[in-house]
Each structure stands twice: as structure tokens, then as C-alpha cells.
Short mmCIF file of C-alpha atoms in Angstrom, two decimals:
data_model
loop_
_atom_site.label_atom_id
_atom_site.label_comp_id
_atom_site.label_asym_id
_atom_site.label_seq_id
_atom_site.Cartn_x
_atom_site.Cartn_y
_atom_site.Cartn_z
CA MET C 1 -3.28 -20.32 23.84
CA THR C 2 -1.09 -22.76 21.96
CA THR C 3 -0.06 -22.34 18.35
CA THR C 4 -2.12 -25.37 17.39
CA THR C 5 -5.24 -23.95 19.04
CA THR C 6 -4.72 -20.54 17.41
CA THR C 7 -4.25 -22.16 14.02
CA THR C 8 -7.41 -24.21 14.41
CA THR C 9 -9.42 -21.17 15.55
CA ASN C 10 -8.23 -18.96 12.70
CA ARG C 11 -8.84 -21.65 10.12
CA ALA C 12 -12.35 -22.28 11.44
CA ARG C 13 -13.15 -18.58 11.15
CA THR C 14 -11.63 -17.74 7.76
CA GLY C 15 -11.32 -21.18 6.15
CA ILE C 16 -7.59 -20.56 5.60
CA ALA C 17 -4.76 -22.15 7.57
CA PRO C 18 -2.36 -19.48 8.97
CA GLN C 19 0.63 -21.48 7.72
CA ARG C 20 -0.56 -20.98 4.16
CA VAL C 21 -1.07 -17.25 4.80
CA HIS C 22 2.46 -16.88 6.13
CA ALA C 23 3.96 -18.87 3.27
CA LEU C 24 2.11 -16.78 0.67
CA ALA C 25 3.13 -13.53 2.37
CA ALA C 26 6.80 -14.53 2.48
CA ALA C 27 6.82 -15.54 -1.18
CA GLU C 28 5.05 -12.36 -2.26
CA ARG C 29 7.37 -10.10 -0.24
CA ALA C 30 10.36 -11.67 -1.98
CA ARG C 31 8.67 -11.30 -5.35
CA TYR C 32 7.89 -7.64 -4.71
CA ALA C 33 11.42 -6.86 -3.53
CA ALA C 34 12.96 -8.42 -6.65
CA ALA C 35 10.60 -6.60 -9.02
CA ASN C 36 10.87 -3.07 -7.59
CA PRO C 37 14.52 -1.98 -7.24
CA ARG C 38 13.81 1.66 -8.06
CA SER C 39 11.12 1.90 -5.36
CA ARG C 40 13.57 0.31 -2.92
CA ALA C 41 16.24 2.88 -3.78
CA LEU C 42 13.81 5.78 -3.41
CA ALA C 43 12.58 4.38 -0.09
CA ALA C 44 16.16 4.39 1.20
CA GLN C 45 16.64 7.95 -0.02
CA ALA C 46 13.37 9.13 1.55
CA ALA C 47 14.27 7.55 4.89
CA ARG C 48 17.01 10.15 5.38
CA HIS C 49 14.58 13.04 5.82
CA LEU C 50 11.00 11.76 5.91
CA MET C 51 9.70 10.50 9.23
CA PHE C 52 8.85 6.81 8.86
CA GLY C 53 10.34 7.06 5.36
CA VAL C 54 7.07 8.29 3.79
CA PRO C 55 5.28 11.65 3.39
CA LEU C 56 2.47 10.46 5.69
CA HIS C 57 2.92 7.60 8.16
CA TRP C 58 -0.32 5.93 6.95
CA MET C 59 1.50 5.11 3.71
CA ASN C 60 3.30 2.38 5.63
CA ASP C 61 -0.01 0.58 6.09
CA TRP C 62 0.42 -0.97 2.65
CA SER C 63 1.51 -4.61 2.78
CA THR C 64 4.70 -3.96 0.80
CA PRO C 65 8.10 -4.57 2.45
CA PHE C 66 9.09 -1.04 1.36
CA PRO C 67 6.90 1.74 -0.05
CA LEU C 68 5.76 1.59 -3.65
CA HIS C 69 6.63 4.85 -5.42
CA VAL C 70 4.26 6.10 -8.09
CA ASP C 71 5.46 7.71 -11.32
CA HIS C 72 2.10 8.67 -12.82
CA ALA C 73 -1.57 7.70 -12.82
CA ARG C 74 -4.38 8.21 -15.31
CA GLY C 75 -7.85 6.79 -15.48
CA ALA C 76 -7.89 3.37 -13.83
CA ARG C 77 -4.12 2.81 -14.26
CA LEU C 78 -1.21 3.60 -11.97
CA VAL C 79 2.40 3.24 -13.14
CA ASP C 80 5.20 2.97 -10.58
CA VAL C 81 8.79 4.14 -10.89
CA ASP C 82 9.89 0.65 -11.98
CA GLY C 83 7.53 0.87 -14.96
CA HIS C 84 4.88 -1.58 -13.74
CA ALA C 85 1.33 -0.65 -14.74
CA ARG C 86 -1.32 -1.66 -12.25
CA ILE C 87 -5.10 -1.64 -12.46
CA ASP C 88 -6.19 0.61 -9.63
CA PHE C 89 -9.23 -0.42 -7.59
CA CYS C 90 -8.03 1.63 -4.61
CA LEU C 91 -8.32 4.98 -6.38
CA GLY C 92 -6.80 6.97 -3.55
CA ASP C 93 -9.25 5.41 -1.06
CA THR C 94 -12.08 7.27 -2.87
CA GLY C 95 -10.14 10.47 -3.56
CA ALA C 96 -9.84 9.44 -7.23
CA MET C 97 -13.23 7.73 -7.40
CA PHE C 98 -13.84 9.25 -10.84
CA GLY C 99 -10.45 8.11 -12.11
CA HIS C 100 -6.99 9.66 -11.99
CA SER C 101 -6.77 13.08 -13.68
CA PRO C 102 -10.27 13.14 -15.25
CA PRO C 103 -9.98 15.20 -18.46
CA ALA C 104 -12.71 17.67 -17.47
CA VAL C 105 -11.12 18.34 -14.08
CA THR C 106 -7.63 18.55 -15.57
CA ALA C 107 -8.80 21.09 -18.13
CA ALA C 108 -10.57 23.16 -15.47
CA LEU C 109 -7.45 23.17 -13.29
CA GLN C 110 -5.21 24.18 -16.17
CA ALA C 111 -7.51 27.03 -17.14
CA GLN C 112 -7.87 28.30 -13.58
CA ALA C 113 -4.17 27.99 -12.74
CA ALA C 114 -3.40 30.73 -15.25
CA ARG C 115 -6.07 32.97 -13.71
CA GLY C 116 -5.24 32.68 -10.03
CA LEU C 117 -4.93 29.95 -7.41
CA THR C 118 -6.19 31.48 -4.17
CA THR C 119 -7.45 34.92 -3.14
CA MET C 120 -9.60 34.39 -0.01
CA LEU C 121 -12.47 35.94 -1.98
CA ALA C 122 -15.74 34.69 -3.46
CA SER C 123 -15.92 33.56 -7.08
CA ALA C 124 -18.49 32.69 -9.72
CA ASP C 125 -17.50 29.04 -9.38
CA ALA C 126 -18.40 29.09 -5.67
CA ALA C 127 -21.96 30.21 -6.44
CA ALA C 128 -22.30 27.60 -9.18
CA VAL C 129 -20.90 24.81 -6.99
CA SER C 130 -23.23 25.63 -4.09
CA ALA C 131 -26.22 25.48 -6.46
CA LEU C 132 -25.07 22.13 -7.85
CA LEU C 133 -24.59 20.75 -4.33
CA ALA C 134 -28.06 21.91 -3.30
CA GLU C 135 -29.52 20.19 -6.34
CA ARG C 136 -27.62 16.95 -5.75
CA PHE C 137 -28.08 16.60 -1.99
CA GLY C 138 -31.37 18.40 -1.36
CA LEU C 139 -29.95 20.75 1.30
CA PRO C 140 -30.17 24.47 0.51
CA HIS C 141 -27.19 26.02 2.34
CA TRP C 142 -23.47 25.16 1.99
CA GLN C 143 -19.98 25.98 3.21
CA PHE C 144 -16.58 24.64 2.17
CA ALA C 145 -13.49 23.09 3.73
CA MET C 146 -10.18 21.61 2.61
CA THR C 147 -10.89 18.06 3.79
CA ALA C 148 -13.79 16.02 5.11
CA THR C 149 -12.01 15.98 8.48
CA ASP C 150 -12.16 19.78 8.54
CA ALA C 151 -15.76 19.73 7.39
CA ASN C 152 -16.76 17.32 10.15
CA ARG C 153 -14.89 19.38 12.73
CA PHE C 154 -16.55 22.60 11.56
CA VAL C 155 -19.99 21.00 11.52
CA LEU C 156 -19.56 19.88 15.13
CA ARG C 157 -18.72 23.45 16.13
CA TRP C 158 -21.75 24.81 14.27
CA LEU C 159 -24.08 22.20 15.78
CA ARG C 160 -22.89 22.73 19.32
CA ALA C 161 -23.19 26.49 18.93
CA ALA C 162 -26.59 26.28 17.25
CA THR C 163 -28.14 23.85 19.75
CA GLY C 164 -26.41 24.84 22.97
CA ARG C 165 -25.68 21.15 23.53
CA ARG C 166 -22.22 19.64 24.03
CA VAL C 167 -22.56 15.90 23.44
CA LEU C 168 -21.74 14.08 20.21
CA LEU C 169 -23.10 10.61 19.46
CA VAL C 170 -21.25 8.25 17.09
CA PHE C 171 -21.38 4.57 16.14
CA ASN C 172 -18.79 2.05 17.31
CA GLY C 173 -16.03 1.63 14.75
CA CYS C 174 -16.92 4.85 12.93
CA TYR C 175 -14.53 6.85 10.79
CA HIS C 176 -14.79 10.59 10.22
CA GLY C 177 -11.22 11.47 9.42
CA THR C 178 -9.02 12.72 12.24
CA VAL C 179 -11.67 14.55 14.24
CA ASP C 180 -10.60 13.94 17.84
CA ASP C 181 -14.15 13.68 19.21
CA VAL C 182 -14.94 10.47 17.30
CA PHE C 183 -12.05 8.36 18.66
CA VAL C 184 -14.21 6.59 21.24
CA ASP C 185 -14.95 2.86 20.98
CA LEU C 186 -17.12 0.36 22.80
CA VAL C 187 -14.97 -2.18 24.64
CA ASN C 188 -16.96 -4.85 26.47
CA GLY C 189 -19.95 -2.54 26.26
CA ARG C 190 -18.18 0.48 27.79
CA PRO C 191 -17.00 3.66 26.01
CA VAL C 192 -13.21 3.85 25.89
CA GLN C 193 -10.99 6.47 24.33
CA ARG C 194 -9.03 4.81 21.52
CA ASP C 195 -5.48 3.94 22.61
CA SER C 196 -4.03 4.71 19.19
CA LEU C 197 -4.98 8.42 19.34
CA LEU C 198 -1.70 10.30 19.83
CA GLY C 199 -1.30 13.35 22.03
CA GLN C 200 -4.89 13.63 23.26
CA VAL C 201 -5.01 15.41 26.63
CA HIS C 202 -8.79 15.66 27.15
CA ASP C 203 -11.20 12.91 28.19
CA LEU C 204 -13.27 12.45 25.05
CA THR C 205 -15.79 10.20 26.80
CA ALA C 206 -17.06 13.23 28.72
CA THR C 207 -18.70 14.64 25.59
CA THR C 208 -18.82 11.70 23.15
CA ARG C 209 -21.25 8.79 23.43
CA VAL C 210 -20.93 5.67 21.32
CA VAL C 211 -23.42 2.93 20.48
CA GLU C 212 -23.48 0.02 18.06
CA PHE C 213 -24.75 0.61 14.53
CA ASN C 214 -28.22 -0.85 13.88
CA ASP C 215 -29.06 -0.88 17.62
CA LEU C 216 -32.15 1.31 17.97
CA ALA C 217 -32.61 0.62 21.68
CA ALA C 218 -29.07 1.71 22.48
CA LEU C 219 -29.48 4.77 20.27
CA GLU C 220 -32.64 5.84 22.10
CA ALA C 221 -31.02 5.31 25.51
CA ALA C 222 -28.04 7.46 24.51
CA LEU C 223 -30.35 10.22 23.24
CA ALA C 224 -32.67 10.13 26.24
CA PRO C 225 -30.78 12.63 28.48
CA GLY C 226 -31.61 15.35 25.92
CA ASP C 227 -28.07 16.74 25.71
CA VAL C 228 -26.95 15.36 22.33
CA ALA C 229 -26.21 18.07 19.77
CA CYS C 230 -25.95 15.65 16.86
CA VAL C 231 -25.45 12.11 15.69
CA LEU C 232 -22.52 12.01 13.27
CA ALA C 233 -22.69 8.92 11.07
CA GLU C 234 -21.87 7.39 7.76
CA PRO C 235 -25.14 6.05 6.33
CA VAL C 236 -23.19 2.82 5.72
CA MET C 237 -20.18 2.14 7.89
CA THR C 238 -17.18 1.77 5.60
CA ASN C 239 -13.87 1.93 7.39
CA ILE C 240 -14.07 -1.04 9.72
CA GLY C 241 -15.35 -3.11 6.85
CA MET C 242 -18.69 -2.24 5.35
CA VAL C 243 -21.73 -2.51 7.59
CA LEU C 244 -25.09 -1.95 5.93
CA PRO C 245 -28.08 -0.51 7.80
CA GLN C 246 -30.77 -3.06 8.57
CA PRO C 247 -34.09 -2.49 6.74
CA GLY C 248 -35.91 0.44 8.31
CA PHE C 249 -33.05 1.34 10.66
CA TRP C 250 -32.42 4.84 9.38
CA GLU C 251 -36.09 5.78 9.12
CA ARG C 252 -36.64 4.85 12.77
CA ALA C 253 -33.28 6.31 13.86
CA ILE C 254 -34.07 9.70 12.29
CA ASP C 255 -37.40 9.77 14.12
CA LEU C 256 -35.64 9.03 17.44
CA ILE C 257 -32.94 11.63 16.83
CA HIS C 258 -35.43 14.37 16.09
CA ARG C 259 -37.78 13.31 18.88
CA HIS C 260 -34.98 13.94 21.37
CA GLY C 261 -34.07 17.31 19.88
CA ALA C 262 -30.80 16.25 18.25
CA ARG C 263 -29.70 16.61 14.62
CA LEU C 264 -28.39 14.04 12.16
CA VAL C 265 -25.18 14.70 10.22
CA MET C 266 -24.42 12.16 7.50
CA ASP C 267 -20.81 11.89 6.37
CA GLU C 268 -21.10 10.82 2.72
CA THR C 269 -17.38 10.97 1.90
CA HIS C 270 -17.23 7.23 1.17
CA THR C 271 -20.90 6.54 0.51
CA ILE C 272 -20.95 9.04 -2.34
CA SER C 273 -20.37 5.81 -4.29
CA SER C 274 -24.16 5.34 -3.94
CA GLY C 275 -25.17 8.06 -6.37
CA PRO C 276 -24.88 11.75 -7.31
CA GLY C 277 -26.53 12.76 -4.02
CA GLY C 278 -24.97 10.09 -1.85
CA TYR C 279 -26.63 7.25 0.04
CA ALA C 280 -29.17 9.45 1.81
CA ARG C 281 -30.57 10.92 -1.39
CA ALA C 282 -30.58 7.52 -3.12
CA HIS C 283 -32.58 6.00 -0.26
CA GLY C 284 -34.96 8.86 0.48
CA LEU C 285 -33.39 9.85 3.81
CA THR C 286 -33.41 13.45 5.08
CA PRO C 287 -30.44 14.32 7.29
CA ASP C 288 -30.10 17.79 8.81
CA ALA C 289 -26.57 18.14 7.46
CA VAL C 290 -24.29 16.35 4.99
CA VAL C 291 -20.49 16.21 4.70
CA ILE C 292 -18.78 15.30 1.44
CA GLY C 293 -15.01 15.19 0.98
CA LYS C 294 -12.22 13.77 -1.14
CA PRO C 295 -13.91 12.74 -4.43
CA LEU C 296 -15.70 16.08 -4.78
CA GLY C 297 -12.82 17.75 -6.60
CA GLY C 298 -11.67 14.79 -8.66
CA GLY C 299 -8.66 14.36 -6.38
CA MET C 300 -8.04 17.99 -5.41
CA PRO C 301 -8.06 18.70 -1.65
CA CYS C 302 -11.54 20.06 -1.00
CA ALA C 303 -14.74 19.32 0.88
CA ALA C 304 -18.18 20.79 1.53
CA TYR C 305 -20.94 20.59 4.10
CA GLY C 306 -24.60 21.42 3.69
CA PHE C 307 -27.35 22.38 6.15
CA SER C 308 -31.12 22.35 6.10
CA ALA C 309 -32.75 25.78 6.06
CA GLU C 310 -33.70 25.49 9.73
CA LEU C 311 -30.22 24.44 10.84
CA ALA C 312 -28.52 27.09 8.69
CA ALA C 313 -30.67 29.77 10.31
CA LEU C 314 -29.67 28.57 13.79
CA ALA C 315 -26.00 28.47 12.80
CA GLU C 316 -26.08 31.97 11.33
CA ALA C 317 -27.85 33.30 14.43
CA ALA C 318 -25.20 31.70 16.67
CA LYS C 319 -22.41 33.39 14.71
CA ARG C 320 -24.09 36.80 14.69
CA SER C 321 -24.72 36.69 18.44
CA ALA C 322 -21.17 35.57 19.28
CA PRO C 323 -18.39 38.03 20.19
CA PRO C 324 -16.20 39.17 17.29
CA GLY C 325 -13.06 37.17 16.53
CA HIS C 326 -12.01 33.83 15.10
CA SER C 327 -14.79 31.25 15.23
CA GLY C 328 -12.49 28.25 14.98
CA ILE C 329 -14.15 27.48 11.64
CA GLY C 330 -12.37 27.78 8.30
CA THR C 331 -8.83 28.02 6.96
CA THR C 332 -7.10 30.49 4.64
CA LEU C 333 -7.09 28.16 1.64
CA THR C 334 -10.71 27.06 2.06
CA ALA C 335 -12.71 27.55 -1.17
CA ASN C 336 -9.58 28.57 -3.08
CA LEU C 337 -10.08 29.23 -6.78
CA LEU C 338 -8.38 26.03 -7.91
CA ALA C 339 -10.50 23.80 -5.67
CA MET C 340 -13.72 25.54 -6.71
CA ALA C 341 -12.90 25.02 -10.40
CA ALA C 342 -12.24 21.33 -9.74
CA MET C 343 -15.51 20.91 -7.82
CA ARG C 344 -17.51 22.61 -10.53
CA ALA C 345 -16.03 20.33 -13.20
CA THR C 346 -16.59 17.19 -11.09
CA LEU C 347 -20.19 18.03 -10.25
CA SER C 348 -21.03 19.07 -13.81
CA THR C 349 -19.45 16.22 -15.75
CA LEU C 350 -18.79 13.27 -13.43
CA MET C 351 -21.33 13.26 -10.61
CA THR C 352 -24.23 12.58 -12.99
CA PRO C 353 -26.85 9.81 -13.10
CA GLU C 354 -25.44 8.50 -16.39
CA VAL C 355 -21.92 8.11 -15.01
CA TYR C 356 -23.20 6.46 -11.84
CA ALA C 357 -25.38 3.99 -13.73
CA ALA C 358 -22.34 2.64 -15.55
CA LEU C 359 -20.27 2.52 -12.33
CA HIS C 360 -22.95 0.60 -10.46
CA ALA C 361 -23.42 -1.94 -13.25
CA ARG C 362 -19.69 -2.64 -13.44
CA CYS C 363 -19.32 -2.88 -9.67
CA THR C 364 -22.24 -5.32 -9.56
CA ARG C 365 -20.38 -7.54 -12.03
CA LEU C 366 -17.31 -7.31 -9.80
CA ALA C 367 -19.27 -8.18 -6.65
CA GLU C 368 -20.98 -11.13 -8.35
CA GLY C 369 -17.63 -12.34 -9.64
CA LEU C 370 -16.07 -12.16 -6.18
CA ARG C 371 -18.96 -14.16 -4.72
CA ALA C 372 -18.55 -16.80 -7.42
CA VAL C 373 -14.80 -17.17 -6.80
CA ILE C 374 -15.30 -17.34 -3.03
CA ALA C 375 -18.05 -19.95 -3.40
CA GLN C 376 -15.96 -22.03 -5.79
CA ARG C 377 -13.16 -22.13 -3.21
CA GLY C 378 -15.63 -23.06 -0.45
CA LEU C 379 -14.75 -20.13 1.82
CA PRO C 380 -17.09 -18.70 4.50
CA TRP C 381 -16.79 -15.11 3.27
CA CYS C 382 -19.35 -12.53 2.17
CA VAL C 383 -19.31 -9.64 -0.29
CA THR C 384 -21.03 -6.29 0.32
CA GLN C 385 -21.70 -3.62 -2.30
CA VAL C 386 -22.58 0.06 -1.93
CA GLY C 387 -22.97 1.48 -5.42
CA ALA C 388 -19.52 1.71 -7.01
CA ARG C 389 -17.82 0.27 -3.90
CA CYS C 390 -17.63 -3.36 -2.83
CA GLU C 391 -15.74 -5.39 -0.28
CA PHE C 392 -15.17 -9.00 0.73
CA GLN C 393 -15.15 -9.82 4.44
CA PHE C 394 -13.98 -12.90 6.29
CA CYS C 395 -17.41 -13.85 7.66
CA ALA C 396 -20.25 -15.89 6.22
CA THR C 397 -22.93 -13.20 6.61
CA PRO C 398 -22.56 -9.40 6.45
CA PRO C 399 -21.74 -7.90 9.86
CA ARG C 400 -24.47 -5.92 11.63
CA ASN C 401 -22.26 -3.53 13.60
CA GLY C 402 -18.70 -2.36 14.14
CA SER C 403 -17.88 -5.02 16.71
CA GLU C 404 -18.88 -7.83 14.36
CA ALA C 405 -17.03 -6.22 11.46
CA GLY C 406 -13.90 -5.79 13.54
CA ALA C 407 -14.05 -9.38 14.73
CA ALA C 408 -14.17 -10.59 11.12
CA MET C 409 -10.90 -8.88 10.22
CA ASP C 410 -7.65 -10.82 9.87
CA ALA C 411 -4.73 -8.45 9.29
CA ASP C 412 -2.27 -11.15 8.20
CA LEU C 413 -4.67 -12.61 5.64
CA GLU C 414 -5.66 -9.18 4.35
CA GLN C 415 -2.07 -8.10 3.83
CA ALA C 416 -1.07 -11.35 2.14
CA ILE C 417 -3.95 -11.06 -0.34
CA HIS C 418 -3.34 -7.35 -0.99
CA LEU C 419 0.37 -7.88 -1.71
CA ALA C 420 -0.31 -10.90 -3.91
CA LEU C 421 -2.82 -8.86 -5.92
CA LEU C 422 -0.34 -5.99 -6.24
CA ASN C 423 2.30 -8.38 -7.58
CA ARG C 424 -0.24 -9.57 -10.16
CA GLY C 425 -0.92 -6.06 -11.42
CA VAL C 426 -4.02 -5.22 -9.36
CA MET C 427 -4.23 -2.76 -6.47
CA ILE C 428 -6.99 -2.56 -3.84
CA THR C 429 -7.29 -0.42 -0.72
CA PRO C 430 -4.64 -1.37 1.87
CA PHE C 431 -6.66 -0.83 5.05
CA HIS C 432 -9.27 -3.53 4.43
CA ASN C 433 -10.66 -5.42 1.43
CA MET C 434 -12.35 -2.50 -0.32
CA MET C 435 -12.52 -1.97 -4.09
CA LEU C 436 -13.87 0.88 -6.20
CA VAL C 437 -14.59 1.12 -9.89
CA CYS C 438 -14.25 4.39 -11.79
CA PRO C 439 -15.52 5.52 -15.22
CA ASP C 440 -12.29 4.21 -16.80
CA THR C 441 -12.55 0.72 -15.26
CA THR C 442 -13.30 -1.85 -17.98
CA ASP C 443 -14.83 -5.31 -17.96
CA ALA C 444 -11.34 -6.60 -18.80
CA ASP C 445 -10.02 -4.89 -15.65
CA VAL C 446 -12.69 -6.60 -13.57
CA ALA C 447 -11.85 -9.94 -15.19
CA ALA C 448 -8.14 -9.41 -14.41
CA LEU C 449 -8.89 -8.76 -10.74
CA LEU C 450 -11.10 -11.84 -10.49
CA ALA C 451 -8.50 -14.05 -12.19
CA ALA C 452 -5.77 -12.83 -9.85
CA PHE C 453 -8.05 -13.25 -6.82
CA ASP C 454 -8.91 -16.81 -7.86
CA GLU C 455 -5.24 -17.67 -8.37
CA ILE C 456 -4.41 -16.39 -4.88
CA LEU C 457 -7.28 -18.25 -3.21
CA ALA C 458 -6.19 -21.41 -5.00
CA GLU C 459 -2.77 -21.07 -3.37
CA LEU C 460 -4.29 -20.33 0.04
CA THR C 461 -6.76 -23.22 -0.04
CA GLY C 462 -4.62 -25.77 -1.84
#
């Protein structure tokens, strides 16, 4: 394909000429480099001993020419080592969904730190947290983990042991942390193990099936053999760009799943933006199990998973009938005292209907503002909102499945916009065009994001 043809195709899809994207990106990289000498120096220092120059290689997914180094963060503000304050709409990709260092969580951590950090024993906080989780999510029995990845991995072990079935079913383009089993995609209608998964020696397609989100016929066909232990799903797909369920999809999907003897596990780690009990509770859905991760402890590493009474009984029976020894479930620091104190504070003071009502109202203003700016610039983009989370996508109508969402992505355009926003004092999630509001986000913060976004689109559209 010639450069001219590629340019025409990209412009027809996104409404933006690639030459303008490249020009903006080059200008913004130069602007960032000039404004952040201390981050540049620290990046050079880190490169001596840190692989890829960062604590975790994902940190290089930001659009910056060298890593931004943070000095401190509080509420909806992040200050870097060069002294620049930025309004944070990334919020640790949901980990700090209730703001950086919420006072109630900070106080709980300070109090607990003087009384013990980890003991591998039960605590009063654990009992209180499990009761709060049962109240919020409507599932009676709970266990804990350090991350949502661990929680998802443990749930798969429990479900396979409880049902005697081996097969996992996921949706194309799903994200459930770094659980190996989910790294299977549909490519030209066929399941393919994802090429980017490092060091995998087993054929995941032998025990993982994948179908498109919102496709009930494909879901039923994949369930028909009767060997699926569970469907693991986000109620709204969020990591390939947000994909909303079509009206009635989940009600019919749950009926199909149960009719074929499988169980439904909903990963609410991102969709907890929907309300105190996640998307399922807000929409009257009844999964057999729920996973909730990073925002649960106000930014502390912790996660939890809950089971229905029937599923918990099966899981407990499977454990009691198994030979003694390590189950492959749990880690030494799971449910440590510090994490339990953070979860109790978050659930008691932040994950409340009153807090969520304010978050949703502010995010609605943000989403409406984004739509207005996009319309004013005449671009064929859409905006999707899930509670306190919203996202703009480079397609005229919201995508219906992972393939459509993936096709709408444009990495060069995303990165140019993200860097330009960062240089204008606003930070959004680096992986796609996702934004979150927290209790500390103000109307002025929303206005600042919209003004910066409009300025950038003006440059891109001319």
C-alpha cells in the first residue's frame, strides 16, 4: 500500500490526516523534553540498573520520550520531580479511583502500621470487610488476594475443581490481568494464542475458548459441548476500548451459561466505576462469582473474590476432598493487616452511594463536554461512559465487540493526543483514551481537560 493510500484510509477513518498527527507528536515530544530535565536525568540514572529503564516495562507505554517521574500525588493532582502539577484523570488506571491518598485510607494505614503489617492470621478487619463486600455485591462468601490477576487465577482453580470441568470461555479482546489462560484472541474467526505472551509453553487454545462479546449465538455454540467450567468476563469490556453490552445481552447470556451447566464470573475491577456493587449490582445481574481488585484498598495492593452460597459449598467440598498440601491458591501476604485496614476504610467511607452519585454526575459532564468538542470539530468519534469512567473512540458509533473496538484504535493518534494533554497539565490513561473522575475532581478540572482537548483537536484538524 502506498503512503498516499494509507494516508487517505487513515484520514477517512479518524478524520485526521497522519501528517498532522506526526507533526503534533514531534512538537510535543520536543516540548516535553525541554520541560522535564529532572525526569530525563532520573531516567538516565534508572537505566543503569532497571530493565527497560523503569520498575515495570509497561511504564514505557506512556507516550513520553523518556519516563515521567512522580514526586507526590494527592487527590486529583500529581506533581512530578520537575515541579509540574497535573490534573490526573488516569488515577493509576483505576487503582486510585477514589483519589490519591484518600484521608480515611491514609489514617487507617497509619494506625495499622504501628500495630502490625502482616501476620498470616485472621483479624477483626477481615470479618468486617467480608460483611461489607457481601452487602455491596450480594454474594455471601469471600476470599482475598493481592491483585485482581491473582484473584482471577484463584477463581479459575476453584471453578475447575468445583465443577470437574477444564474449559474456560472468554470474550475476544478481554483483559483479566496477567492470567495466562485468557491470552487467546479471535483472528479471522479462529482462536489464536496471543503472540505477545512471553514464555508460554502450553497450548492455551486446548482449554480456552473465545467468542465475540454480544454474540449470543457464538456463546451458545461454545457452551454446547458441556465442558465449560466458567465464563470469565468484564460486564463491560474496558481494556480494548470500552464495549457496552447490547440491551438484554447479559440476561440472555446468563440463562445460556446456566442452562449448559457453566458458571459466570464477572471481573468488576474496572467496572466498579458503575457503583458501590459494580456493574452487575447496578444493573440487576446475578453472577456466580465476582472479582474486584485495585481500587478496593484505595491504592494498596489487594483484591477480593466472592462466591454464591451454592458455588462456595462446591469449592469447600472440593478442597476438603483433595489430598493435603498446597492448593495453588493464596500467597503469604494475602489479607495482610495493612491491606485489610485499607479495604475497610475504602468500603466504609468511599464506596458509598453518596460518593458515587457525585462521581457519576461529574463524569456525565465530562462525557457531554467531550461529545460537544468532538462534534464542533466535525470528527467521526464517539464517547462511551460507564459510571465514573468515560472514553472517546475513533469510530462514529460505539463498537459492539472486541474486534470492532480494536479496529477503531490508532496508536499514533492516541499517543499524540495523550502527550499533548500531558504537556498541557492533564493526564489520561496511556493505553487507550480512558478517563476517570475521583471525589477530588472538580468542575474546573473537567473544564481544563476539555479546553486542552479542544486546543489539540484544533491543531489536528486545522
